[in-house]
Amino acid sequence: MTRAATIDVLVVEDDPVAAEAHALHVSRAPGFRTVGTAHSATQALRFLENARAAGRPVDLTLLDLHLPDGHGLQLCRTLRAAGHGTDIIAVTSARELTTVRQAVSAGVVQYLLKPFAAATLHERLDRYARYRASLARTGEATGQDEVDQAFAVLRTSERSTLPKGLSAPTLEAVATVLQHADGSLSAAAAGVRAGVSRITARRYLEHLVDTGLAVREPRYGQVGRPELCYRARNMSGS
Amino acid sequence: MTRAATIDVLVVEDDPVAAEAHALHVSRAPGFRTVGTAHSATQALRFLENARAAGRPVDLTLLDLHLPDGHGLQLCRTLRAAGHGTDIIAVTSARELTTVRQAVSAGVVQYLLKPFAAATLHERLDRYARYRASLARTGEATGQDEVDQAFAVLRTSERSTLPKGLSAPTLEAVATVLQHADGSLSAAAAGVRAGVSRITARRYLEHLVDTGLAVREPRYGQVGRPELCYRARNMSGS
DNA sequence: CACGTTTGCGTTCATAGAGTTCACGGCTGA
DNA sequence: TCAGCCGTGAACTCTATGAACGCAAACGTG
């Protein structure tokens, strides 16, 4: 590869704790390096300007769309207008479909919904690295196929392998229920909301605990065995 | 079949003959309408401004990157900075990989190399229509899956020929059954209605999911493994 | 402080549908 | 006519789910 081996990443995230976590995960991915974190659009813009001026433009920006001083997509547009070429992965809890659409037109390469497992972030980064590698070769595309291939690598989703006995849609459903619940939920309550049995809900909740996306907390006070509740561990500050 | 609300297209192309040809092809695609052509960046910008001011913003722009008064990607950035949401298909003979990369970061939804067959343009337009339909539903994404699906529909390149093992008439039959069913169908039910086995029905339903024409949704509640149901994705913008 | 009560956890297992493999029959081209 | 390929479906294995049930943990009462 003619390119610099490492991909320089800027993490833009409102919540300092989440920012730290993201930065750590990025640095752990082979070939990636976190070169900075920013907690606001202003900081992010300044960082990118400085990096570019220093001749080390940021390759990839992990961008939370919810920022204290403006919307992330607005920052995207500002960046593009200023000629910044940094690729952007939107990392956000914004689930509105119109936002997704706007993100695409603003030139976001991927759109990652919070909360996500560390493995998911890794998979996306790996995918981005492959996309980049496929276009790093200087020169010209041999044909439409090669262009299509680059797009496909970037955009096709690769199902991460789940433990036996678990299915992706159910996991999605349970995770969503847990995220949208304010406070914590018992397995039974989560089951009802997700439309599955307590047993199934518990299975997936335990998986979420295993992967670090949820935490268990017993709830005492009532007569009988304490109720075991689950709470989404928020990777977002929003 | 009730068609989607029409998608308004602006053709931006330096060469008047090619512009005419593109406009014609676009108008022939069901659901698409050419609302104008422009032969320069200035004209294009003016047209988009006027259309937006008139309350009929252009949905999609077919943009040649080589324009007499500037580069198409620069026009992209200008548009984004001005808050234009029009989606853009780059139509160009520029084969440089760096240009492809820049196009992605400028928010181009597809990148079509000239010269191309009319069928190729059609396929891309159809794909864009599906992407649009998948995000037209107001509301929120149920999860990462749905977002990924939208990206995949947009970016996966589709061979005009069906995958091995599938036949056009059967696909037609299964698709029709699914369209006419109110609500969702299990593979078995679809098979019965289409007059094929569950296995065959499943094959074609999966293909429909891959191409973004259908969605899967598990149905819980009964004892035993959950039933996996398929639902035709609504192509009409409500 | 010990013991019963109460409540929900956690496990085991039957079940029904998913998903895969492979053999058959028909069509096509030589 | 024969050879090869392609779409189909039967048989089979696998997997995700929920019902049943015993057990664990905290509270209440003496």
XYZ file of C-alpha atoms (C1' of nucleotides) in Angstrom:
536
model
C 0.000 0.000 0.000
C 1.335 3.398 -0.911
C -0.649 4.984 1.867
C 0.378 5.620 5.410
C -0.388 2.453 7.294
C -2.265 3.980 10.186
C -5.600 5.704 9.837
C -5.827 8.826 11.964
C -9.106 9.177 13.785
C -10.744 12.072 15.560
C -13.453 11.218 18.081
C -16.145 13.846 18.453
C -18.418 13.081 21.356
C -20.291 15.248 23.746
C -19.949 12.981 26.771
C -16.334 12.734 28.011
C -16.774 9.201 29.310
C -18.175 7.916 26.038
C -15.496 9.825 24.141
C -12.821 8.067 26.165
C -14.448 4.717 25.521
C -14.691 5.314 21.797
C -11.120 6.537 21.606
C -9.940 3.449 23.425
C -11.803 1.123 21.093
C -10.495 2.896 18.036
C -6.936 2.679 19.262
C -7.350 -1.017 19.849
C -8.347 -1.615 16.254
C -5.291 -2.581 14.239
C -4.263 0.118 11.799
C -6.187 2.840 13.573
C -4.929 5.572 15.833
C -6.899 8.097 17.811
C -5.246 11.432 17.239
C -7.651 13.482 19.281
C -11.036 13.908 20.885
C -13.409 16.829 20.764
C -16.499 17.519 22.823
C -18.118 20.136 20.628
C -18.445 21.152 16.990
C -16.173 24.117 17.559
C -13.447 21.997 19.074
C -13.786 19.471 16.280
C -13.522 22.071 13.568
C -10.482 23.642 15.211
C -8.803 20.286 15.557
C -9.394 19.386 11.930
C -8.135 22.764 10.760
C -4.972 22.435 12.806
C -4.338 18.905 11.683
C -4.715 19.877 8.075
C -2.476 22.915 8.510
C 0.124 20.657 10.078
C 0.060 18.428 7.010
C -1.511 15.517 8.854
C -5.177 15.680 7.878
C -7.503 13.459 9.878
C -8.572 10.449 7.835
C -11.701 9.520 9.720
C -13.978 11.277 12.172
C -16.254 9.447 14.552
C -18.977 12.012 14.912
C -21.764 12.151 17.453
C -24.580 14.126 15.878
C -25.736 15.538 19.168
C -23.317 18.248 20.187
C -23.681 21.067 22.687
C -23.057 23.799 20.114
C -24.911 22.486 17.101
C -25.949 19.514 15.079
C -23.315 17.146 13.770
C -24.717 17.213 10.263
C -24.284 20.955 10.156
C -20.663 20.411 11.075
C -20.421 17.943 8.184
C -21.652 20.520 5.735
C -19.304 23.133 7.111
C -16.412 20.747 6.747
C -17.282 19.877 3.183
C -17.701 23.508 2.270
C -14.253 24.180 3.699
C -12.866 21.395 1.556
C -12.150 18.915 4.317
C -11.920 15.405 2.966
C -12.116 13.519 6.245
C -14.478 10.582 6.111
C -17.179 10.525 8.712
C -18.863 7.778 10.635
C -21.970 9.076 12.341
C -22.257 7.639 15.828
C -25.552 8.602 17.285
C -28.696 7.581 19.030
C -30.770 9.546 16.520
C -33.070 7.019 14.943
C -35.121 9.341 12.773
C -35.093 8.130 9.210
C -34.877 11.662 7.863
C -31.673 12.114 9.807
C -30.267 8.993 8.229
C -31.131 10.311 4.820
C -29.574 13.681 5.503
C -26.479 11.973 6.796
C -26.087 10.110 3.538
C -26.382 13.257 1.499
C -23.902 14.988 3.785
C -21.334 12.365 2.877
C -21.369 10.146 5.920
C -19.762 6.810 5.138
C -21.448 4.860 7.896
C -24.228 5.365 10.387
C -23.903 3.609 13.694
C -26.742 3.568 16.190
C -25.988 3.870 19.868
C -25.744 1.914 21.953
C -23.505 -0.498 20.158
C -21.207 -3.328 21.124
C -17.492 -2.781 20.893
C -17.434 -5.603 18.355
C -19.797 -3.660 16.112
C -17.554 -0.628 16.107
C -14.607 -2.858 15.321
C -16.415 -4.453 12.433
C -17.287 -1.044 10.994
C -13.759 0.223 11.348
C -12.438 -2.876 9.669
C -14.878 -2.389 6.854
C -13.823 1.211 6.470
C -10.182 0.136 6.358
C -11.010 -2.227 3.537
C -12.889 0.456 1.658
C -9.929 2.727 2.041
C -7.504 0.076 0.911
C -9.539 -0.571 -2.192
C -9.296 3.079 -3.140
C -5.792 3.733 -1.842
C -4.178 2.402 -4.961
C -3.343 5.449 -6.954
C -4.507 5.306 -10.510
C -7.742 4.645 -12.217
C -10.608 2.292 -11.834
C -10.637 -0.479 -14.364
C -14.377 -0.164 -14.660
C -17.741 0.229 -13.026
C -17.204 -3.029 -11.204
C -14.306 -1.716 -9.221
C -16.226 1.380 -8.206
C -19.210 -0.723 -7.223
C -16.978 -2.971 -5.221
C -15.660 -0.067 -3.194
C -19.176 1.149 -2.469
C -20.325 -2.333 -1.559
C -17.465 -2.941 0.844
C -18.339 0.260 2.577
C -22.016 -0.198 2.787
C -22.924 -3.837 2.955
C -23.488 -4.910 6.481
C -21.799 -7.973 7.793
C -23.638 -9.816 10.437
C -21.468 -10.288 13.463
C -21.597 -13.835 14.672
C -23.870 -14.328 17.653
C -23.698 -17.130 20.194
C -25.755 -20.200 19.335
C -29.348 -19.889 20.322
C -29.603 -16.167 19.835
C -30.982 -14.379 16.824
C -30.165 -10.922 15.541
C -33.702 -9.521 15.263
C -34.606 -10.580 18.775
C -31.421 -9.100 20.151
C -32.234 -5.914 18.338
C -35.725 -5.867 19.770
C -34.632 -6.457 23.351
C -31.781 -3.970 23.123
C -34.118 -1.334 21.759
C -36.651 -1.924 24.507
C -33.950 -1.611 27.128
C -32.553 1.533 25.620
C -35.894 3.255 25.417
C -36.911 2.309 28.935
C -36.151 4.994 31.427
C -34.547 3.358 34.376
C -34.082 -0.355 34.648
C -36.295 -3.241 33.621
C -36.842 -6.708 35.001
C -36.523 -9.567 32.579
C -40.273 -10.096 32.763
C -41.055 -6.469 31.985
C -38.594 -6.389 29.123
C -40.156 -9.553 27.764
C -43.604 -8.058 27.717
C -42.415 -4.924 25.957
C -40.400 -6.827 23.379
C -43.162 -9.324 22.768
C -41.223 -12.331 23.955
C -41.295 -14.504 27.043
C -39.457 -13.705 30.218
C -37.079 -16.571 29.528
C -36.141 -15.302 26.097
C -35.835 -11.747 27.310
C -33.536 -12.908 30.070
C -31.353 -14.764 27.590
C -30.781 -11.666 25.523
C -30.417 -9.373 28.497
C -27.704 -11.644 29.839
C -26.015 -11.477 26.483
C -26.130 -7.704 26.640
C -24.537 -7.865 30.076
C -21.852 -10.184 28.705
C -21.047 -7.809 25.904
C -20.983 -4.866 28.246
C -24.056 -3.131 26.908
C -26.142 -3.573 30.006
C -25.684 -3.924 33.737
C -27.614 -5.922 36.300
C -28.850 -4.414 39.505
C -30.937 -6.209 42.143
C -33.933 -4.376 43.484
C -34.705 -5.046 47.139
C -37.483 -3.928 49.430
C -40.303 -6.200 48.481
C -41.239 -9.451 50.124
C -39.668 -12.401 48.398
C -36.602 -12.829 46.297
C -35.155 -9.554 45.026
C -36.038 -8.592 41.499
C -33.098 -8.524 39.103
C -33.243 -5.500 36.865
C -31.262 -4.596 33.793
C -30.160 -1.178 32.736
C -28.688 -0.123 29.405
C -25.145 0.997 29.828
C -25.247 4.119 27.819
C -22.445 4.728 25.392
C -24.096 8.030 24.636
C -24.288 11.275 26.471
C -27.574 12.023 24.856
C -49.535 -1.385 -9.178
C -49.810 1.981 -7.505
C -46.562 3.773 -8.047
C -44.614 5.943 -5.690
C -44.940 9.683 -5.784
C -42.737 10.737 -8.656
C -39.113 11.537 -8.059
C -38.069 14.830 -9.609
C -34.744 14.692 -11.387
C -32.393 17.370 -12.639
C -29.906 16.326 -15.298
C -26.633 18.241 -15.225
C -24.515 17.474 -18.239
C -22.077 19.493 -20.229
C -22.826 17.931 -23.602
C -26.355 18.796 -24.848
C -26.751 15.533 -26.741
C -25.838 13.396 -23.753
C -28.039 15.565 -21.542
C -30.997 14.903 -23.804
C -30.281 11.190 -23.794
C -30.044 11.046 -20.010
C -33.190 13.055 -19.587
C -35.024 10.704 -21.878
C -33.872 7.623 -20.047
C -34.795 9.084 -16.706
C -38.280 9.964 -17.901
C -38.737 6.429 -19.132
C -38.019 4.991 -15.720
C -41.305 4.479 -13.895
C -41.717 6.879 -11.018
C -39.119 9.302 -12.289
C -39.604 12.619 -14.002
C -37.016 14.914 -15.505
C -37.830 18.394 -14.335
C -34.920 20.118 -15.993
C -31.487 19.982 -17.527
C -28.482 22.166 -16.915
C -25.250 22.415 -18.829
C -23.116 24.129 -16.240
C -22.653 24.371 -12.507
C -24.095 27.862 -12.478
C -27.217 26.784 -14.319
C -27.593 23.795 -12.056
C -27.286 25.852 -8.912
C -29.786 28.374 -10.203
C -32.236 25.671 -11.132
C -31.995 24.015 -7.735
C -32.411 27.338 -5.956
C -35.495 28.173 -7.982
C -37.017 24.751 -7.518
C -36.515 24.948 -3.790
C -37.917 28.452 -3.642
C -40.949 27.236 -5.566
C -41.545 24.565 -2.957
C -40.691 21.726 -5.296
C -37.136 20.815 -4.340
C -35.370 18.469 -6.738
C -35.133 14.977 -5.311
C -32.271 13.654 -7.357
C -29.554 15.208 -9.480
C -27.719 13.335 -12.185
C -24.453 15.177 -12.100
C -21.633 15.076 -14.598
C -18.477 15.993 -12.743
C -16.879 17.627 -15.736
C -18.531 21.001 -16.223
C -17.392 24.044 -18.164
C -17.425 26.345 -15.141
C -16.056 24.124 -12.433
C -15.841 20.663 -11.002
C -19.027 18.815 -10.115
C -17.759 17.898 -6.673
C -17.254 21.549 -5.894
C -20.877 22.083 -6.844
C -21.797 19.279 -4.450
C -20.038 20.998 -1.596
C -21.622 24.301 -2.436
C -25.038 22.669 -2.461
C -24.511 20.999 0.880
C -23.245 24.187 2.422
C -26.377 25.930 1.188
C -28.477 23.236 2.811
C -29.686 21.533 -0.335
C -30.801 18.003 0.359
C -30.999 16.734 -3.190
C -29.439 13.359 -3.634
C -26.751 13.106 -6.259
C -25.728 10.416 -8.677
C -22.344 11.209 -10.154
C -22.299 10.421 -13.848
C -18.827 10.818 -15.160
C -15.977 9.423 -17.130
C -13.567 10.327 -14.327
C -11.988 7.080 -13.309
C -9.506 8.374 -10.761
C -9.958 6.563 -7.501
C -9.337 9.705 -5.501
C -12.274 11.285 -7.268
C -14.448 8.351 -6.265
C -13.389 8.791 -2.703
C -14.059 12.498 -2.735
C -17.435 11.857 -4.258
C -18.354 9.600 -1.376
C -17.348 12.168 1.189
C -19.281 14.820 -0.699
C -22.423 12.779 -0.220
C -22.861 11.234 -3.625
C -25.247 8.301 -3.453
C -24.003 6.529 -6.561
C -21.109 6.788 -8.945
C -21.743 5.797 -12.522
C -18.922 5.536 -15.010
C -19.469 6.697 -18.573
C -20.115 5.222 -20.946
C -22.912 3.096 -19.532
C -25.780 1.108 -20.928
C -29.303 2.432 -20.574
C -30.130 -0.666 -18.559
C -27.427 0.218 -16.060
C -28.882 3.667 -15.515
C -32.299 2.117 -15.108
C -31.051 -0.332 -12.556
C -29.404 2.447 -10.571
C -32.505 4.587 -10.645
C -34.620 1.678 -9.517
C -32.208 1.041 -6.695
C -32.348 4.662 -5.671
C -36.143 4.524 -5.693
C -36.021 1.598 -3.317
C -33.566 3.352 -1.031
C -35.879 6.304 -0.975
C -38.916 4.174 -0.260
C -37.164 2.497 2.621
C -36.564 5.853 4.259
C -39.793 7.500 3.194
C -41.681 6.042 6.098
C -41.750 8.779 8.652
C -40.683 7.752 12.072
C -37.771 5.969 13.561
C -35.588 3.100 12.613
C -36.354 -0.016 14.582
C -32.657 -0.663 14.830
C -29.277 -0.790 13.223
C -30.631 -3.415 10.865
C -32.994 -1.050 9.177
C -30.319 1.586 8.717
C -27.933 -0.981 7.323
C -30.578 -2.200 4.952
C -31.106 1.271 3.548
C -27.381 1.692 2.997
C -27.091 -1.741 1.452
C -29.943 -1.181 -0.987
C -28.282 1.964 -2.131
C -24.822 0.630 -2.495
C -24.875 -3.025 -3.330
C -24.468 -3.546 -7.013
C -27.063 -5.790 -8.491
C -26.469 -8.016 -11.438
C -29.323 -7.577 -13.825
C -29.384 -11.342 -14.194
C -30.935 -13.210 -11.303
C -28.690 -15.217 -9.014
C -28.190 -18.853 -9.966
C -31.025 -21.061 -8.951
C -33.767 -18.471 -9.270
C -36.149 -18.018 -12.131
C -38.037 -14.925 -13.200
C -41.568 -16.393 -13.320
C -41.312 -17.867 -9.839
C -39.913 -14.639 -8.493
C -42.826 -12.825 -10.076
C -45.295 -15.229 -8.517
C -43.832 -14.986 -5.034
C -43.501 -11.213 -5.220
C -47.117 -10.893 -6.330
C -48.348 -13.110 -3.535
C -46.454 -11.034 -1.021
C -47.747 -7.775 -2.446
C -51.336 -8.899 -2.314
C -51.158 -10.361 1.142
C -52.264 -7.955 3.795
C -49.818 -8.157 6.607
C -46.918 -10.519 6.623
C -46.594 -14.097 5.448
C -44.493 -16.989 6.647
C -42.423 -18.782 4.062
C -44.772 -21.746 4.309
C -47.887 -19.633 3.786
C -46.340 -17.804 0.868
C -45.380 -21.136 -0.635
C -48.924 -22.433 -0.471
C -50.346 -19.298 -2.059
C -47.738 -19.203 -4.802
C -48.060 -22.890 -5.469
C -44.503 -23.778 -4.572
C -42.839 -25.476 -1.645
C -41.839 -23.721 1.513
C -38.201 -24.130 0.543
C -38.604 -22.474 -2.813
C -40.770 -19.738 -1.395
C -38.128 -19.047 1.213
C -35.438 -18.800 -1.448
C -37.292 -16.139 -3.327
C -38.413 -14.308 -0.222
C -34.825 -14.116 0.912
C -33.907 -12.730 -2.449
C -36.562 -10.069 -2.049
C -35.124 -9.187 1.330
C -31.633 -8.958 -0.164
C -32.822 -6.608 -2.835
C -34.747 -4.526 -0.355
C -38.217 -5.384 -1.587
C -39.257 -7.205 1.530
C -38.494 -7.236 5.227
C -38.330 -10.070 7.701
C -40.015 -9.963 11.060
C -40.084 -12.748 13.616
C -43.408 -13.630 15.184
C -43.201 -14.746 18.792
C -45.684 -16.026 21.277
C -46.132 -19.620 20.283
C -44.238 -22.508 21.735
C -41.342 -23.574 19.580
C -39.110 -21.656 17.318
C -40.481 -18.269 16.301
C -42.094 -18.017 12.920
C -40.246 -15.813 10.464
C -42.617 -13.697 8.447
C -42.019 -11.595 5.375
C -43.667 -8.354 4.492
C -43.561 -6.457 1.220
C -41.799 -3.189 1.666
C -44.115 -0.389 0.797
C -42.838 1.201 -2.385
C -45.385 3.972 -2.424
C -44.611 7.034 -0.394
C -47.851 6.560 1.547
C -32.001 -15.830 65.927
C -34.340 -19.513 63.582
C -37.775 -20.816 60.618
C -41.600 -20.285 57.446
C -43.329 -17.412 53.662
C -43.124 -15.362 49.527
C -41.571 -14.155 45.145
C -38.996 -14.362 41.243
C -34.687 -16.482 39.417
C -32.527 -19.880 36.615
C -32.563 -24.467 34.452
C -34.309 -28.231 31.833
C -36.777 -29.899 28.167
C -40.410 -30.398 24.615
C -41.596 -28.199 20.367
C -42.143 -26.163 15.961
C -40.294 -23.845 12.536
C -35.715 -22.444 10.250
C -32.200 -23.652 7.287
C -29.354 -27.183 4.616
C -28.348 -30.986 1.741
C -29.088 -33.703 -1.877
C -31.529 -36.270 -5.415
C -34.815 -35.844 -9.105
C -36.963 -34.200 -13.407
C -37.056 -31.144 -17.166
C -34.937 -28.201 -20.475
C -31.241 -26.938 -23.568
C -27.696 -27.397 -26.647
C -24.709 -30.439 -29.294
C -29.965 -39.212 -28.409
C -27.128 -37.929 -24.825
C -24.772 -34.850 -21.564
C -24.904 -31.191 -18.598
C -27.131 -27.684 -16.155
C -30.728 -25.571 -13.528
C -34.799 -24.990 -10.690
C -37.417 -27.572 -7.423
C -38.860 -29.998 -3.266
C -38.373 -34.049 0.206
C -35.862 -35.384 4.061
C -33.161 -34.186 7.595
C -30.641 -31.515 11.134
C -30.375 -27.549 13.773
C -31.894 -23.690 16.524
C -34.678 -20.315 18.973
C -38.506 -20.230 21.901
C -41.661 -20.834 25.998
C -43.812 -23.984 29.780
C -42.848 -26.263 33.836
C -40.467 -26.756 37.957
C -37.241 -26.682 41.670
C -34.437 -23.558 44.111
C -32.536 -19.274 46.083
C -32.871 -15.144 48.538
C -34.831 -11.685 51.276
C -38.604 -10.460 54.533
C -41.771 -11.394 58.473
C -42.824 -13.496 62.683
C -42.147 -15.918 66.842
